[in-house]
C-alpha positions as CSV (number, residue, x, y, z in Angstrom):
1,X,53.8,38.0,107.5
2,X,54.1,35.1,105.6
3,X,51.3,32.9,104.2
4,X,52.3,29.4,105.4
5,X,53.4,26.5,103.1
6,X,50.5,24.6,101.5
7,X,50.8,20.9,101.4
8,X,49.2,18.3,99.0
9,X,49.5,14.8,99.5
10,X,49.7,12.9,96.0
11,X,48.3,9.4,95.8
12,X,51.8,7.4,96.0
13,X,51.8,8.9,99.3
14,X,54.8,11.3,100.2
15,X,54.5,14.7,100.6
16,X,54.2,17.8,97.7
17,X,54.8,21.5,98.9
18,X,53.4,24.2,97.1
19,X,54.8,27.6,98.2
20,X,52.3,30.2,98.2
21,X,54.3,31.5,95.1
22,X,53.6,28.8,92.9
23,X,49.3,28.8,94.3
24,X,49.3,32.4,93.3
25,X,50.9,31.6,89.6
26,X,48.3,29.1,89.2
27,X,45.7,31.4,90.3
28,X,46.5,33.8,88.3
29,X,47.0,31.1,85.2
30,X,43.2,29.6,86.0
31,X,41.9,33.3,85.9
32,X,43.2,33.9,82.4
33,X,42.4,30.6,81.0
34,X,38.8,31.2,82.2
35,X,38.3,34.7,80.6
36,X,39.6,33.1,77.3
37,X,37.2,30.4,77.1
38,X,34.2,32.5,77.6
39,X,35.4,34.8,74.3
40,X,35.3,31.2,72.5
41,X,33.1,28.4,73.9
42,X,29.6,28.1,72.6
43,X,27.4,30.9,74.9
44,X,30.7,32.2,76.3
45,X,29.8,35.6,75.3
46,X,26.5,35.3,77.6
47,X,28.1,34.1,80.4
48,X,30.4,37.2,80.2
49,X,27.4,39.6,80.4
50,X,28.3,39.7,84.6
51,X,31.8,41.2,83.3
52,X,30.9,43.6,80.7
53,X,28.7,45.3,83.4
54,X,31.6,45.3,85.9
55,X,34.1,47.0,83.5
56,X,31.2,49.8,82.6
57,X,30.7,50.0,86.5
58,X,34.5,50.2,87.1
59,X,34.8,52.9,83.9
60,X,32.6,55.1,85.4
61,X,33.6,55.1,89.0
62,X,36.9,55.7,87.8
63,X,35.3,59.0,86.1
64,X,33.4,59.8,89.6
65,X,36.7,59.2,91.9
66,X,39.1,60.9,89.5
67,X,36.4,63.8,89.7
68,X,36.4,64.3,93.4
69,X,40.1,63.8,93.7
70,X,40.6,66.6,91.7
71,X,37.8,68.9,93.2
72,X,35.5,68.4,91.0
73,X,31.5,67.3,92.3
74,X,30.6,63.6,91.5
75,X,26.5,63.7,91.4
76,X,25.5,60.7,90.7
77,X,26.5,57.2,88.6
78,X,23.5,55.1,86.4
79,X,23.9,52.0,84.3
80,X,21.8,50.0,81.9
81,X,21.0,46.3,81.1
82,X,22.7,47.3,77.8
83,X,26.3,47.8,79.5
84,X,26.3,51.1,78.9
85,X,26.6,54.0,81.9
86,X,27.1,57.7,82.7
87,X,28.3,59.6,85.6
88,X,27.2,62.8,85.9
89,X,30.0,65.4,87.6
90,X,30.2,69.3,87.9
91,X,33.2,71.0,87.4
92,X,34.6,74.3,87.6
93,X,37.9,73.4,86.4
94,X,39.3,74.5,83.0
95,X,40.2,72.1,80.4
96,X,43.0,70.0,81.7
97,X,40.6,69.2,84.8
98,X,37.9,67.7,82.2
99,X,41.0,66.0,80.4
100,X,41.7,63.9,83.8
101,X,38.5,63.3,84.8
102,X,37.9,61.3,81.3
103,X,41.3,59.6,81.6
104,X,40.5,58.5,85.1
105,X,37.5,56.5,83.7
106,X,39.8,54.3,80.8
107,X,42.6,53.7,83.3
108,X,41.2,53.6,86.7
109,X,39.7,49.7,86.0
110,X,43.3,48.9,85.3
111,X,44.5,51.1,87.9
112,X,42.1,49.1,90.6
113,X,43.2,45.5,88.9
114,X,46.8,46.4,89.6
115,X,45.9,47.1,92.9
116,X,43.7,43.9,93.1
117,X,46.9,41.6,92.1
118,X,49.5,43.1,94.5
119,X,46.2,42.8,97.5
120,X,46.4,39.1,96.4
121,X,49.5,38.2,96.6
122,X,48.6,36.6,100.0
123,X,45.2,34.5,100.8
124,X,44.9,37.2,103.5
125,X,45.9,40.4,101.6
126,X,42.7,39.2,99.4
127,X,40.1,38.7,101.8
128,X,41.1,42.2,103.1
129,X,40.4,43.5,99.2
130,X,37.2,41.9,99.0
131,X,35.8,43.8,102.5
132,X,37.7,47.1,101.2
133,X,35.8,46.4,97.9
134,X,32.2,45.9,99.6
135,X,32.8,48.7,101.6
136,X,33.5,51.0,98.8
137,X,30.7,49.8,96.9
138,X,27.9,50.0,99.5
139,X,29.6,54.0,99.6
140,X,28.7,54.2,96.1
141,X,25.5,52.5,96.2
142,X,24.3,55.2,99.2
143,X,25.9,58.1,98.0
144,X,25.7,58.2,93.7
145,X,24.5,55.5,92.3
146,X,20.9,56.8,91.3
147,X,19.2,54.2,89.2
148,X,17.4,50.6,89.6
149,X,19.5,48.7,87.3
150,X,22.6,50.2,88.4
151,X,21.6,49.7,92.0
152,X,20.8,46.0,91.5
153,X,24.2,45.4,90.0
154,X,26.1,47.1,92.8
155,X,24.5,44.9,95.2
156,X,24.6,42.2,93.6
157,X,28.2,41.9,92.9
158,X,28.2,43.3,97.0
159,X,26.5,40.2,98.0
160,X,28.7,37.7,95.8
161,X,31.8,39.3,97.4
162,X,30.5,38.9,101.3
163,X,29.6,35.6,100.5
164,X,33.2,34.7,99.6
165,X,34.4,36.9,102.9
166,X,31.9,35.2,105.1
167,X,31.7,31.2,104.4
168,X,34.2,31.0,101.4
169,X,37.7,29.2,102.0
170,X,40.9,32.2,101.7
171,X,41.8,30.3,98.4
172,X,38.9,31.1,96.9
173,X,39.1,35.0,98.1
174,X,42.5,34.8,97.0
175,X,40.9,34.0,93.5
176,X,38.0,35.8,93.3
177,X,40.1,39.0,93.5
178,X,42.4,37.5,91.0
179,X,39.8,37.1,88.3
180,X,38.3,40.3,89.3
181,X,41.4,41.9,89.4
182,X,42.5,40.2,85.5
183,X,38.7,41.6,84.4
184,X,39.2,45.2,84.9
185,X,42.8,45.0,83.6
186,X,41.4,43.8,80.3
187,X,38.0,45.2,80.8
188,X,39.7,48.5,78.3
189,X,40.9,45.7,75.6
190,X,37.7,43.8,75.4
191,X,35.9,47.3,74.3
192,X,39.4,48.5,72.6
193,X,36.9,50.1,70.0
194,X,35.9,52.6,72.4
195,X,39.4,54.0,72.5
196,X,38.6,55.1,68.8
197,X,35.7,56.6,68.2
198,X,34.7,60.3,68.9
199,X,31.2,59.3,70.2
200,X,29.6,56.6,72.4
201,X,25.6,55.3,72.2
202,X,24.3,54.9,75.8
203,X,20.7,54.3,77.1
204,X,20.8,58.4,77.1
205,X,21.6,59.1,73.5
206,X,24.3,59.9,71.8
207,X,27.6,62.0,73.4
208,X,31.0,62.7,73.2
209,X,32.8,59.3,74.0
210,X,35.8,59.7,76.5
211,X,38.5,60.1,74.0
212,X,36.4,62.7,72.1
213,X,35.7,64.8,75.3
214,X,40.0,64.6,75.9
215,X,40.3,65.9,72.3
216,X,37.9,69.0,72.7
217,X,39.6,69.5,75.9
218,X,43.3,69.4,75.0
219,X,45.1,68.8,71.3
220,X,45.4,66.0,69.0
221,X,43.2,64.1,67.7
222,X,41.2,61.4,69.9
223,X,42.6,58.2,68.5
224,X,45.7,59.3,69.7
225,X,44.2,59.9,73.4
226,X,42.7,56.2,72.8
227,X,46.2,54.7,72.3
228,X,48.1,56.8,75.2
229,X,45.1,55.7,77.6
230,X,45.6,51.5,76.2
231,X,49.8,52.1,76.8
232,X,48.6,53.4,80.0
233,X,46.9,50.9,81.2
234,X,49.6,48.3,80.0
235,X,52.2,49.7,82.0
236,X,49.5,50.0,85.1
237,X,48.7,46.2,84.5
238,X,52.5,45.1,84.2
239,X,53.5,46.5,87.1
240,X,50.7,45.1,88.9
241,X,51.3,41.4,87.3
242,X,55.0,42.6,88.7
243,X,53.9,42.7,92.3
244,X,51.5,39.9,92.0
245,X,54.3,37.4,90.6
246,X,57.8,38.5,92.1
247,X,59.1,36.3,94.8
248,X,57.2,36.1,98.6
């Protein structure tokens, strides 16, 4: 179904209709705008603390789903005020199982933004993500995630989402799930250093980073894992900027 036409009334009077086409372009053009300034304004970088922790919550789900879509046992998730988080699996799979299971975590944020922009295409496909996405979280919450900080996140983020649901207007559900959805597809760019290096510092020491665990797994080296999982997630985020922007 069809969202219907929105209409703004400009002060020479008359009437200006705005097709739910051209709302969803400027959405989509306030959401990136935003995430620029806070790289550049004074303090930005604070203010995108919030989003950093996302992208490290998002990057290790995608680690636990990948896992139990592929058989594999998904224990439990923690996370740090440092932005940095583990999830712990079991597998009995051989290599090419571990392989997945760390490309799972450095595509499945883009994978879930691509999913975000074509959910909010329409002010009511968006308020549909946003419950899908509380629901999904309060899962996790109950079922893996095992530590305070991590736990206080979740919920948080939980309780900023129901509050959009439950007394927010649909445009602002439609663009909550935009920004959230432009956040995750960029959350593996705005760390693109990670896609490099053999090893990753967490709250827990020193370990293999993703693209290191790949490269003991399978062949070549890990940068070239790093740069196959960034043209991954391009091609995830174009075609979801596809959906979002073709014609309603």
């Amino acid at each position: 179904m069809r969202d219907a036409v929105t209409h703004v009334v400009p002060r020479g009077g008359g009437e200006l209709a705005v097709s739910t086409t051209e709302r969803a372009r400027l959405v989509l053009t306030a959401s990136i705008v935003v995430t620029a300034l806070l790289y550049i304004v004074p303090y930005g970088r604070v203010l995108a603390y919030p989003l950093m922790l996302l992208s490290t919550l998002f990057h290790e789900m995608g680690h636990g789903v990948t896992a139990v879509l592929v058989g594999a046992h998904f224990d439990r998730f923690e996370m740090w005020a440092d932005g940095s988080g583990v999830a712990y699996l079991r597998t009995d799979g051989g290599r090419i199982t571990q392989a997945v299971i760390a490309i799972g975590g450095l595509i499945g944020p883009a994978v879930v933004g691509a999913l975000g922009f074509a959910a909010a295409r329409t002010r009511r496909g968006a308020q549909r993500a946003l419950v899908v996405l509380i629901v999904g979280l309060l899962l996790a919450c109950l079922l893996v995630v095992r530590n305070p900080f991590g736990m206080l996140f979740t919920l948080t983020l939980v309780g900023l989402c129901a509050l959009v649901v439950r007394i927010g207007s649909s445009d602002l559900a439609q663009l909550t799930v935009v920004f959230l959805s432009v956040q995750l597809a960029l959350s593996v760019f705005s760390r693109s250093d990670y896609l490099f290096t053999p090893y990753a510092t967490t709250a827990r020491g020193r370990m293999p980073s993703d693209v290191g665990q790949i490269e003991q797994a399978l062949f070549f080296p890990y940068w070239f894992w790093g740069a196959l999982c960034g043209l991954l997630s391009i091609a995830v985020l174009l075609l979801g900027l596809r959906l979002y922007w073709r014609e309603r």
